[in-house]
mmCIF file of C-alpha atoms and ligand atoms in Angstrom:
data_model
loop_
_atom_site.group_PDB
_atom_site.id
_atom_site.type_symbol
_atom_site.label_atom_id
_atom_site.label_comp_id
_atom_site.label_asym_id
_atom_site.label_seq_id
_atom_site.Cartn_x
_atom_site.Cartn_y
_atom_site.Cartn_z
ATOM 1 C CA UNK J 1 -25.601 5.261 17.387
ATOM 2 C CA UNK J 2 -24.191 1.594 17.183
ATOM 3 C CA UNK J 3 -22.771 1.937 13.673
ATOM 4 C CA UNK J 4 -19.572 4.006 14.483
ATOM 5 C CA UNK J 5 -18.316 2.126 17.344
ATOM 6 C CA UNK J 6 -18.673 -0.848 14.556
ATOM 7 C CA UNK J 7 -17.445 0.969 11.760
ATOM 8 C CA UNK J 8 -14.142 1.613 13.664
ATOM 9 C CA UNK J 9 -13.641 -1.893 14.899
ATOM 10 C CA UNK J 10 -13.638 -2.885 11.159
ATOM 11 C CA UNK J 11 -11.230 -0.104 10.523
ATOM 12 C CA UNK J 12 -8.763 -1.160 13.480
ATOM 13 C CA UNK J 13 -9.013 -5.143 12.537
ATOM 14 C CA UNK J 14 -8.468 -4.343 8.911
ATOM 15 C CA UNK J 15 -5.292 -2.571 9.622
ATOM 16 C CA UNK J 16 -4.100 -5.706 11.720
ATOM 17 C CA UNK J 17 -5.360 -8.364 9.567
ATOM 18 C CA UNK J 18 -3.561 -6.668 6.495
ATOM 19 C CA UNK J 19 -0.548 -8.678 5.588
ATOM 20 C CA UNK J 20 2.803 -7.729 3.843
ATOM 21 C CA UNK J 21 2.470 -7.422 0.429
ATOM 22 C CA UNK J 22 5.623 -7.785 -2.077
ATOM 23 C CA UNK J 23 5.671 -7.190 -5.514
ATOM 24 C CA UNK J 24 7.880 -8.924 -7.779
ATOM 25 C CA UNK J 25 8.190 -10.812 -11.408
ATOM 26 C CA UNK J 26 7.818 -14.486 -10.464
ATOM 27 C CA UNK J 27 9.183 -15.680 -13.715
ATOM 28 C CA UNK J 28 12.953 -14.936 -12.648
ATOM 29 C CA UNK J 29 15.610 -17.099 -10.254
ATOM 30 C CA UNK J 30 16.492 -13.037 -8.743
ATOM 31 C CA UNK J 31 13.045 -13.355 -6.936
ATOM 32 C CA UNK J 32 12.986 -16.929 -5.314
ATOM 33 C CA UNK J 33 14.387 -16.191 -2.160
ATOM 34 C CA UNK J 34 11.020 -14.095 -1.869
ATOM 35 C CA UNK J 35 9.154 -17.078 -2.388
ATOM 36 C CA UNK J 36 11.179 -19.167 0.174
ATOM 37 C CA UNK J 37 11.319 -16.692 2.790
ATOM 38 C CA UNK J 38 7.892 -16.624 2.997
ATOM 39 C CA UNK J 39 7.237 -19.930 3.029
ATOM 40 C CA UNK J 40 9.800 -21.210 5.747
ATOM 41 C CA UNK J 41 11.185 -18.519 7.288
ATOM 42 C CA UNK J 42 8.782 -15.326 7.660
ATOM 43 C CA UNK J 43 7.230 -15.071 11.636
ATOM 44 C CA UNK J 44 4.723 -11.816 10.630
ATOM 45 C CA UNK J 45 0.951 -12.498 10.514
ATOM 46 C CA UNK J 46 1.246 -13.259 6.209
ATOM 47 C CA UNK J 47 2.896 -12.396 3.149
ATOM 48 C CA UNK J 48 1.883 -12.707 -0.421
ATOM 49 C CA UNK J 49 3.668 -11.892 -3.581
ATOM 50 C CA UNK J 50 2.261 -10.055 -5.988
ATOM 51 C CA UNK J 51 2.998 -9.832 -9.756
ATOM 52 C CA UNK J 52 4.913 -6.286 -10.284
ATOM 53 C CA UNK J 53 8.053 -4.647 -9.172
ATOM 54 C CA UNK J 54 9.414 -1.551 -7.700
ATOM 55 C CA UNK J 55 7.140 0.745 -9.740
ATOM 56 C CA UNK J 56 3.812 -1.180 -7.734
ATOM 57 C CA UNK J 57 4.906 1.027 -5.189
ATOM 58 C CA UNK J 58 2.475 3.511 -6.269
ATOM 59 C CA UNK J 59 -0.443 1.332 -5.331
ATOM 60 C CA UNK J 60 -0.852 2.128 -1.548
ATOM 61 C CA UNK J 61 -1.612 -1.866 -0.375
ATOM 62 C CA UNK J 62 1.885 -2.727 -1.938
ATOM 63 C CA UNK J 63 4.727 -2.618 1.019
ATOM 64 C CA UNK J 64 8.009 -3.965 -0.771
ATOM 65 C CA UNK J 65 8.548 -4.341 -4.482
ATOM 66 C CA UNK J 66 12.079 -6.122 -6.029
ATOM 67 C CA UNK J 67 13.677 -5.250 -9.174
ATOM 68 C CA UNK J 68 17.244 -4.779 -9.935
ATOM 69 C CA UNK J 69 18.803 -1.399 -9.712
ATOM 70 C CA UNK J 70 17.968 -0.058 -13.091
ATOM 71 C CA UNK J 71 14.901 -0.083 -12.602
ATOM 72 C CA UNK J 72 15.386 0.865 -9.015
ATOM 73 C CA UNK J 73 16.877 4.424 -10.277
ATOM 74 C CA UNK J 74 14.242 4.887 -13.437
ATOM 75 C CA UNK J 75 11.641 4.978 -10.583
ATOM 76 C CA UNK J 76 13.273 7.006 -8.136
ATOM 77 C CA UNK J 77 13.264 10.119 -10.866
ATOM 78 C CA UNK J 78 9.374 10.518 -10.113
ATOM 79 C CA UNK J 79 9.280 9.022 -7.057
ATOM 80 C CA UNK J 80 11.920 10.190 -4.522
ATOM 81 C CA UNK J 81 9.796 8.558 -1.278
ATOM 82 C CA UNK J 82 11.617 5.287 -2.822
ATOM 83 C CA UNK J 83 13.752 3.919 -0.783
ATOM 84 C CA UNK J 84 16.403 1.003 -1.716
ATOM 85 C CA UNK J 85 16.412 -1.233 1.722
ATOM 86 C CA UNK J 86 18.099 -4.291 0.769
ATOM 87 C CA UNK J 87 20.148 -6.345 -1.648
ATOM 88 C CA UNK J 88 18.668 -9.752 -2.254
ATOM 89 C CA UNK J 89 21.084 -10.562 -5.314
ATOM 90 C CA UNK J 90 23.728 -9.683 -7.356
ATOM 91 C CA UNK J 91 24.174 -11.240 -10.768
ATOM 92 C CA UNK J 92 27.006 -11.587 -13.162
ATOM 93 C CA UNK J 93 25.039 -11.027 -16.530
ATOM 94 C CA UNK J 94 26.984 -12.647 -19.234
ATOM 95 C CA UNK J 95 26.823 -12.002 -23.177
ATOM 96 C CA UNK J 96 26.950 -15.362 -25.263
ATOM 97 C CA UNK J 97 28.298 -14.990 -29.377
ATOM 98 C CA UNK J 98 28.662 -16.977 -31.901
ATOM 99 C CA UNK J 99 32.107 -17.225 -32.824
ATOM 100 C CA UNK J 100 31.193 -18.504 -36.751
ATOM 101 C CA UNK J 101 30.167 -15.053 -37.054
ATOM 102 C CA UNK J 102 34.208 -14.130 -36.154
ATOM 103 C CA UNK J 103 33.862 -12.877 -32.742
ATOM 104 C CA UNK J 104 36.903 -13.884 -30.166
ATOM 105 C CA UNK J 105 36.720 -10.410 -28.081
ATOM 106 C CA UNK J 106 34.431 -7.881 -27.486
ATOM 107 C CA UNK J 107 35.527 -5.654 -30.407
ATOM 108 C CA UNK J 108 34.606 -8.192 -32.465
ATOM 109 C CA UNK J 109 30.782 -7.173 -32.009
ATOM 110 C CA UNK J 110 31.557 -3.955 -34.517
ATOM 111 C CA UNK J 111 28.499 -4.205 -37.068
ATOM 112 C CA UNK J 112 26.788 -7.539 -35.426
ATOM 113 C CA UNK J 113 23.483 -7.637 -34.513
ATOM 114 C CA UNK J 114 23.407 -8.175 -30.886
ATOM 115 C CA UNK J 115 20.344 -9.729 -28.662
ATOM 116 C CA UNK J 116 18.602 -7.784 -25.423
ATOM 117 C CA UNK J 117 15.884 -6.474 -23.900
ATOM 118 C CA UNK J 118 15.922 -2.536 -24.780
ATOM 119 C CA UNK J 119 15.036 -0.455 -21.421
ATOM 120 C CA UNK J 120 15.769 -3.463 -19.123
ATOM 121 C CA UNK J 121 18.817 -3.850 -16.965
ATOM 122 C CA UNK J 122 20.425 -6.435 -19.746
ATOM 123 C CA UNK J 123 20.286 -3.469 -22.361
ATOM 124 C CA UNK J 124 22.577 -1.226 -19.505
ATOM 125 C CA UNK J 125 24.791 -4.189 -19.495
ATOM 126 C CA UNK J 126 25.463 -4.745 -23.084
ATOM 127 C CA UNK J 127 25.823 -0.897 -23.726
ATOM 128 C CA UNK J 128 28.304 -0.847 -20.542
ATOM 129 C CA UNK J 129 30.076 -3.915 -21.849
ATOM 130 C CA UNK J 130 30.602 -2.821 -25.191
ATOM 131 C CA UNK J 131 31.466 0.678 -24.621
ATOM 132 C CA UNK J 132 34.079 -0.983 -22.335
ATOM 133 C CA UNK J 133 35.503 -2.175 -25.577
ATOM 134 C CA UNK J 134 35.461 0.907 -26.905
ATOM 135 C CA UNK J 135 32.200 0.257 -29.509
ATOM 136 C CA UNK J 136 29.793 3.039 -29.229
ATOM 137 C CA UNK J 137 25.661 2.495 -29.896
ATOM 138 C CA UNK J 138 26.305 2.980 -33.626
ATOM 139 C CA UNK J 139 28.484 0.210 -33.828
ATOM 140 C CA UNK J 140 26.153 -2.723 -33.527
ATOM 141 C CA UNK J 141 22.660 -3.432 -33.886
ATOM 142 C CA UNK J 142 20.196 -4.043 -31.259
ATOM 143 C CA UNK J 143 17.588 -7.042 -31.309
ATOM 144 C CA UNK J 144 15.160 -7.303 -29.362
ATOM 145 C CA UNK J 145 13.614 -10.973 -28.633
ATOM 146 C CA UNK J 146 11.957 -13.332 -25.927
ATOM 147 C CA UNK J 147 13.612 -15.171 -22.940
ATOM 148 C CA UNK J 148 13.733 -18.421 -22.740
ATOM 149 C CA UNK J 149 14.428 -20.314 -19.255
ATOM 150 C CA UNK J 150 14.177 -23.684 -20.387
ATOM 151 C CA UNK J 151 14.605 -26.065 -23.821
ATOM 152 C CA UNK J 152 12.901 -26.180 -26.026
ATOM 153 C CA UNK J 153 13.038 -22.662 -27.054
ATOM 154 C CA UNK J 154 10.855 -20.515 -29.284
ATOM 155 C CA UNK J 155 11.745 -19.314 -32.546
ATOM 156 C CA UNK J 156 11.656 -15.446 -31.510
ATOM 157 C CA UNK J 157 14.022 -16.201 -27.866
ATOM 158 C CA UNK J 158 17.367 -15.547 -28.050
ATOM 159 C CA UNK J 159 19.009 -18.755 -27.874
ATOM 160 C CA UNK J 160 17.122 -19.539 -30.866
ATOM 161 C CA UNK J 161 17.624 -16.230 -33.055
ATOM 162 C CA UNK J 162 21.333 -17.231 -32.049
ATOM 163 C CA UNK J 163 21.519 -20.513 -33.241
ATOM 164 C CA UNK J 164 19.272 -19.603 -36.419
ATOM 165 C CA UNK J 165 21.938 -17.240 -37.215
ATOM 166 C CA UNK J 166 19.374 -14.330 -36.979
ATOM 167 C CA UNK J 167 21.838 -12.531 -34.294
ATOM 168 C CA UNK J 168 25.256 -12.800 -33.535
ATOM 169 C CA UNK J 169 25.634 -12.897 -29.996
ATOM 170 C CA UNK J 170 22.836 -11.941 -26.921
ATOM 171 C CA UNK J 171 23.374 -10.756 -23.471
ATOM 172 C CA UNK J 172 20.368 -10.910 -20.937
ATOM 173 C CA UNK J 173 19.821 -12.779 -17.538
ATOM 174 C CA UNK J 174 19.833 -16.382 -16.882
ATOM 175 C CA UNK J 175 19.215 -19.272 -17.608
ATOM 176 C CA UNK J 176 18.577 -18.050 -21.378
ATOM 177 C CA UNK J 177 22.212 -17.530 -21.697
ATOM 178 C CA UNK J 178 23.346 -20.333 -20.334
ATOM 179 C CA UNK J 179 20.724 -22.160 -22.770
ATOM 180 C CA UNK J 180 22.308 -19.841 -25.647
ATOM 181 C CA UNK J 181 25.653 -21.401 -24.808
ATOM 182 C CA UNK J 182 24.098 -25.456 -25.307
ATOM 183 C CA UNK J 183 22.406 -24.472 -28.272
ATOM 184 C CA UNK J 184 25.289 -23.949 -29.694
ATOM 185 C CA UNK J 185 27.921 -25.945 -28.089
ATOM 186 C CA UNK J 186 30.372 -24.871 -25.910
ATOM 187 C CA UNK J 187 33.302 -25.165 -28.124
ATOM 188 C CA UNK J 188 31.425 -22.850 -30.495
ATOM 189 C CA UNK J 189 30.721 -19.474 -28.379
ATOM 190 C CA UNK J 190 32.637 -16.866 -26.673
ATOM 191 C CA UNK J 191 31.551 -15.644 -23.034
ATOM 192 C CA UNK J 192 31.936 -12.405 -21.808
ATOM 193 C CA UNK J 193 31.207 -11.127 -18.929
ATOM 194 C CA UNK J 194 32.763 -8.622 -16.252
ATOM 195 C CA UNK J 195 30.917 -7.791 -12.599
ATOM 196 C CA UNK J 196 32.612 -3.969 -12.177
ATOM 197 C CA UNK J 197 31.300 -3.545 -15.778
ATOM 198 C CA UNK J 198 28.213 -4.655 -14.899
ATOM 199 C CA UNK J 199 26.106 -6.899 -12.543
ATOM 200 C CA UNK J 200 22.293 -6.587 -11.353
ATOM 201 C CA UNK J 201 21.758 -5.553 -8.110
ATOM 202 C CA UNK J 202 18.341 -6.917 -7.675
ATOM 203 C CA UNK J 203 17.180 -5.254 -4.489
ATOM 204 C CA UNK J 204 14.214 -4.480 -2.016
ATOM 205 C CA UNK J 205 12.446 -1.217 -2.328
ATOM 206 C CA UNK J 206 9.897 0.467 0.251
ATOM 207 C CA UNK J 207 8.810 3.916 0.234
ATOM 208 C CA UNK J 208 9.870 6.658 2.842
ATOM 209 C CA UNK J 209 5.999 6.417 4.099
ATOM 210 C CA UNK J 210 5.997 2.898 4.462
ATOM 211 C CA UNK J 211 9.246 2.611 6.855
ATOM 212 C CA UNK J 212 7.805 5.817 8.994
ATOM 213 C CA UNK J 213 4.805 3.807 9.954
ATOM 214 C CA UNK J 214 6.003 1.576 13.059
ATOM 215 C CA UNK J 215 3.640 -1.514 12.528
ATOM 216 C CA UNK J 216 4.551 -1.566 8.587
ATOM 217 C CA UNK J 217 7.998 -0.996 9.807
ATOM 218 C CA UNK J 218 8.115 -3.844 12.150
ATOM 219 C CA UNK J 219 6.990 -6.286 9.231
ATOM 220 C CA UNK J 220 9.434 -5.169 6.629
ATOM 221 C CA UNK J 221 12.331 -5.776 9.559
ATOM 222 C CA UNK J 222 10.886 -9.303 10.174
ATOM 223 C CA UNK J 223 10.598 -10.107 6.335
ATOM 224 C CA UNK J 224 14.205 -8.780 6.062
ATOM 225 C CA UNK J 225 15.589 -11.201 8.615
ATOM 226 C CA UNK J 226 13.483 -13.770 6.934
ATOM 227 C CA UNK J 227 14.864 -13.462 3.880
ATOM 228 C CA UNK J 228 18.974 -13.184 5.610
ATOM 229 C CA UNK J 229 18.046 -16.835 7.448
ATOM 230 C CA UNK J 230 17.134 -17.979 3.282
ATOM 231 C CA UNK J 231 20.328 -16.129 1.722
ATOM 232 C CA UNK J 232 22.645 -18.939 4.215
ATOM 233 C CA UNK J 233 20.526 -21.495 2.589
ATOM 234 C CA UNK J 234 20.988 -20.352 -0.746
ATOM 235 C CA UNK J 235 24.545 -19.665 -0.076
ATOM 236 C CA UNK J 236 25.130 -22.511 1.882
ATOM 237 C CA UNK J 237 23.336 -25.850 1.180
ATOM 238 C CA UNK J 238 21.850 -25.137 -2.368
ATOM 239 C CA UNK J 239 21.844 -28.880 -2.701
ATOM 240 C CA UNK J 240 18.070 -27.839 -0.504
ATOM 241 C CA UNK J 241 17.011 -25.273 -2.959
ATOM 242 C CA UNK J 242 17.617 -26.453 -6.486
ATOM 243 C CA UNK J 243 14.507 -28.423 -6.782
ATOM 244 C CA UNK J 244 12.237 -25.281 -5.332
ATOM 245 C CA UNK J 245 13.848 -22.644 -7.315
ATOM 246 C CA UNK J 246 13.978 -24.828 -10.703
ATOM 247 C CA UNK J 247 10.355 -25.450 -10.154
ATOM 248 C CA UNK J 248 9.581 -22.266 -8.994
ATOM 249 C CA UNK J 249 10.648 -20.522 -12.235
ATOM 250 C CA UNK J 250 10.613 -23.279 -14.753
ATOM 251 C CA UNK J 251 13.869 -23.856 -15.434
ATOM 252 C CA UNK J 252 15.581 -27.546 -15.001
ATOM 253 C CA UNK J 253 18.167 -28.274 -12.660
ATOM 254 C CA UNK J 254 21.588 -29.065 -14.681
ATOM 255 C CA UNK J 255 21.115 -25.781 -16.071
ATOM 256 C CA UNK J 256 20.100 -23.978 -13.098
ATOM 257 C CA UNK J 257 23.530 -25.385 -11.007
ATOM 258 C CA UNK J 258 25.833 -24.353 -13.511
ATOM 259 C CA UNK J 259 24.418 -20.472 -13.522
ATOM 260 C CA UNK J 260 24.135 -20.425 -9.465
ATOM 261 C CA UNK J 261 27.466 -19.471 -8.571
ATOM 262 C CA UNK J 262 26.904 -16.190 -11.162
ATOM 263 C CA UNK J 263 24.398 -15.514 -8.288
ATOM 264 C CA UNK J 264 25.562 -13.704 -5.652
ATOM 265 C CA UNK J 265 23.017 -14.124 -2.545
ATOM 266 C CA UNK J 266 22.075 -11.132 -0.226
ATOM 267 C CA UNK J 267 22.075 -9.005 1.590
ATOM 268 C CA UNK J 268 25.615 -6.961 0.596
ATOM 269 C CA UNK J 269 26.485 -4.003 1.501
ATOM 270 C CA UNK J 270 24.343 -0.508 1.742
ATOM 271 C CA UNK J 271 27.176 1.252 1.836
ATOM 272 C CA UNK J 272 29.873 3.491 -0.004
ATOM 273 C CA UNK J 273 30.857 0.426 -2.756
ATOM 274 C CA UNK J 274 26.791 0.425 -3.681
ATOM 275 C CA UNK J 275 26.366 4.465 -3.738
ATOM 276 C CA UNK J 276 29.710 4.417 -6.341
ATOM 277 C CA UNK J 277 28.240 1.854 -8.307
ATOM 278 C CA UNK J 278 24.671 3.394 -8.827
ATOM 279 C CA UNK J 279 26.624 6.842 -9.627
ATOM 280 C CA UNK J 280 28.641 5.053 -12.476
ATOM 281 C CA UNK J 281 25.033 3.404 -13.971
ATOM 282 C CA UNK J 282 23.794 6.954 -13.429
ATOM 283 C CA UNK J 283 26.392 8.003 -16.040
ATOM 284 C CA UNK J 284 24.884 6.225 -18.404
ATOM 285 C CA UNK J 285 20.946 5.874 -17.439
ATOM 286 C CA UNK J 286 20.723 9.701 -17.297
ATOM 287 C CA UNK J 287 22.269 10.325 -20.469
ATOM 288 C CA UNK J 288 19.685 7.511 -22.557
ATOM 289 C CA UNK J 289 16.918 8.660 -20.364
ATOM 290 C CA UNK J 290 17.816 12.449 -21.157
ATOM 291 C CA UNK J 291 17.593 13.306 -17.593
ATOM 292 C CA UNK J 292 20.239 15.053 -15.452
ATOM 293 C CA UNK J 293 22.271 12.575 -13.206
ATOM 294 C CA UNK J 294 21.149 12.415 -9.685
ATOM 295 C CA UNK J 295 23.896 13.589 -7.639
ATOM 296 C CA UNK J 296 25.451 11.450 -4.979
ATOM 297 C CA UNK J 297 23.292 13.432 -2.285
ATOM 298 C CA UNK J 298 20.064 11.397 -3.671
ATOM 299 C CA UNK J 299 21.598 8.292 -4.174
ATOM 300 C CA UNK J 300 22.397 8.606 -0.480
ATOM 301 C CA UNK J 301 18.937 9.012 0.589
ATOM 302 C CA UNK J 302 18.039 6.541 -1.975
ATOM 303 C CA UNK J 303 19.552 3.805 -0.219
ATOM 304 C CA UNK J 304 18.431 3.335 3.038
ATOM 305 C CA UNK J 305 20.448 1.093 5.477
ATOM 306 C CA UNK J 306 19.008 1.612 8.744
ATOM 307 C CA UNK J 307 16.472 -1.668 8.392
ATOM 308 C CA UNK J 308 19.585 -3.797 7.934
ATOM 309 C CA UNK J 309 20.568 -2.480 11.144
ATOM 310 C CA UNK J 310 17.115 -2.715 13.035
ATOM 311 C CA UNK J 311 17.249 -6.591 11.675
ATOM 312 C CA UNK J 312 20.925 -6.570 13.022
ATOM 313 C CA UNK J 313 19.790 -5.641 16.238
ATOM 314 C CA UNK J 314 17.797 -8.232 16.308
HETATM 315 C C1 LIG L 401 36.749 -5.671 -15.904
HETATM 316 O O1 LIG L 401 36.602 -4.299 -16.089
HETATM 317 C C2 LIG L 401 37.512 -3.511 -15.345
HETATM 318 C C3 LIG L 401 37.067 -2.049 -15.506
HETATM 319 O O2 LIG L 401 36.991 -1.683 -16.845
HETATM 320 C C4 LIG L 401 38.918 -3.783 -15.845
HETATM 321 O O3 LIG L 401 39.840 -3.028 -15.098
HETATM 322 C C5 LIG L 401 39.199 -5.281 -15.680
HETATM 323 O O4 LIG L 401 40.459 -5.575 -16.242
HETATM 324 C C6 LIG L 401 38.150 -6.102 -16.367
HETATM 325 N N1 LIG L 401 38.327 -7.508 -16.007
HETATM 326 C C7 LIG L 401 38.458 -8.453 -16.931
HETATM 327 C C8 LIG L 401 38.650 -9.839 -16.400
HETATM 328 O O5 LIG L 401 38.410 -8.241 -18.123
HETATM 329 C C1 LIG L 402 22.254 -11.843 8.400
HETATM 330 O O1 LIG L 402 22.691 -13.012 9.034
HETATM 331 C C2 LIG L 402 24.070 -13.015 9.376
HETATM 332 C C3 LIG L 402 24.385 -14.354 9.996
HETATM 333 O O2 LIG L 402 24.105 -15.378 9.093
HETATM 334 C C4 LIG L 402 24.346 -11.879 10.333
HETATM 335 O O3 LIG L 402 25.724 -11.813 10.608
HETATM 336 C C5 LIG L 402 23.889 -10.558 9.714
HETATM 337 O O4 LIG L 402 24.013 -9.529 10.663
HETATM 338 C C6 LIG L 402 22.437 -10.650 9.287
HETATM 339 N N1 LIG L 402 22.077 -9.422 8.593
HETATM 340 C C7 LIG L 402 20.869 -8.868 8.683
HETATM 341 C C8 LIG L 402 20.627 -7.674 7.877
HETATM 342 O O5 LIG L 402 19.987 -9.320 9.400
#
């Protein structure tokens, strides 16, 4: 029989061959360091991106997936082989309003009709932000629209519906704030924004199965150090970057450099800080979700530190 000894050679080069795959929105500035990393830095076989997030984790050929932490947690409740590995950003979200419409402070937002994206991380940060103020859900209106990342903007995005008067203020991620703020003029809109509030943690996710199997393993530790060697770019000399990223996503420079140092660059901390900051969004997740909280024994085995330390090691 020559077929099996053949079959089995396919079987053991197709395991070789296979190259990291990472699943991620490419519309966003959160998931460029992906890109980059791949591209200059990265020393495995290959590794493509494709279109998804944490929740492509349930397709098998999918090692790493990057989302921020909301959605992060929403997966986790049916999948607890998730596994948070890394921190590739960390991003100030910022609400923009219209002060015609009489807003100076936060409180101001009683009965306005306020811009997000309901179920998304931006929704978690205009609840949080608000209820910080002391306004509960029933005290504004919710609007849901598009995002825009660069001018001209359509009718239905938010910095639109804000400068057609059709909301009073929006809070989502960036550069559609930013463009919120030019549509209207500076001197015409109050910023708000607070990072122990609220601020994406956009992350890396893997699955308990994936970082058991060495080979798999080995990959995600290389891609990790990849992507540390393009956080000190990012940080560092983003004078390099601006062009790639701008391009990347679609977005134009000037605007891109004035909403880079909300951006936090990797890889943060896996530690205590991150576990009491996902147990405070739990507070609030668990009770819109109408799930019970997970305790701070999950979040602990959510979060998994140890490939930061094998790419420490080095
Ligand atoms: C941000 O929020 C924290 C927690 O509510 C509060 O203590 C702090 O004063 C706020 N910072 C600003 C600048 O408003
Ligand atoms: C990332 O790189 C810095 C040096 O730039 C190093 O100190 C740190 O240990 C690295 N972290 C990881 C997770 O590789």
């Amino acid at each position: 029989m020559r077929l099996f000894p053949l079959f089995s050679l396919a079987a053991l080069f197709g395991t070789q061959a296979k190259c990291l795959r990472v699943a991620c929105s490419q519309s966003w500035i959160e998931h460029t360091p992906i890109a980059y990393a791949i591209k200059n830095f990265y020393k495995g076989d290959t590794a493509t991106i494709v279109n998804g997030g944490v929740a492509s984790l349930s397709d098998k050929t999918v090692d790493l997936g990057a989302n921020a932490e909301t959605q992060g947690l929403k997966n986790y409740v049916r999948n607890k082989n998730y596994r948070l590995i890394g921190i590739i950003v960390e991003v100030t979200y910022r609400l923009v309003a219209n002060k015609a419409a009489g807003i100076q402070t936060l409180a101001d937002l009683k009965g306005k009709r306020i811009g997000t994206m309901p179920g998304s991380s931006a929704e978690v940060f205009v609840r949080q932000l608000l209820s910080s103020a002391g306004l509960s859900q029933q005290d504004y209106t919710v609007v849901s629209g598009d995002v825009c990342m660069r001018a001209p903007c359509g009718a239905n995005s938010f910095p639109q519906q804000l400068k057609n008067r059709k909301i009073d203020a929006f809070g989502i991620w960036e550069t559609a704030v930013e463009l919120g703020i030019e549509a209207l003029g500076e001197a015409n809109v109050a910023v708000f924004k607070n990072a122990s509030i609220y601020r994406e943690v956009y992350s890396l996710y893997s699955t308990a199965e994936k970082l058991n199997d060495a080979g798999t393993r080995k990959k995600i530790v290389q891609f990790v150090r990849a992507l540390n060697q393009t956080y000190d770019v990012f940080k560092n000399q983003p004078d390099k970057v601006y062009s790639t990223v701008a391009q990347t996503v679609g977005v134009d420079v000037p605007v891109l450099k004035k909403v880079w140092d909300d951006h936090k660059w990797g890889p943060g901390s896996l530690g205590q800080d991150l576990i009491d900051y996902l147990a405070y969004e739990e507070q609030y997740l668990s009770k819109a979700d109408r799930r019970q909280a997970f305790t701070r024994a999950d979040l602990a085995k959510f979060v998994d530190p140890t490939v930061y330390q094998d790419a420490m090691k080095g």
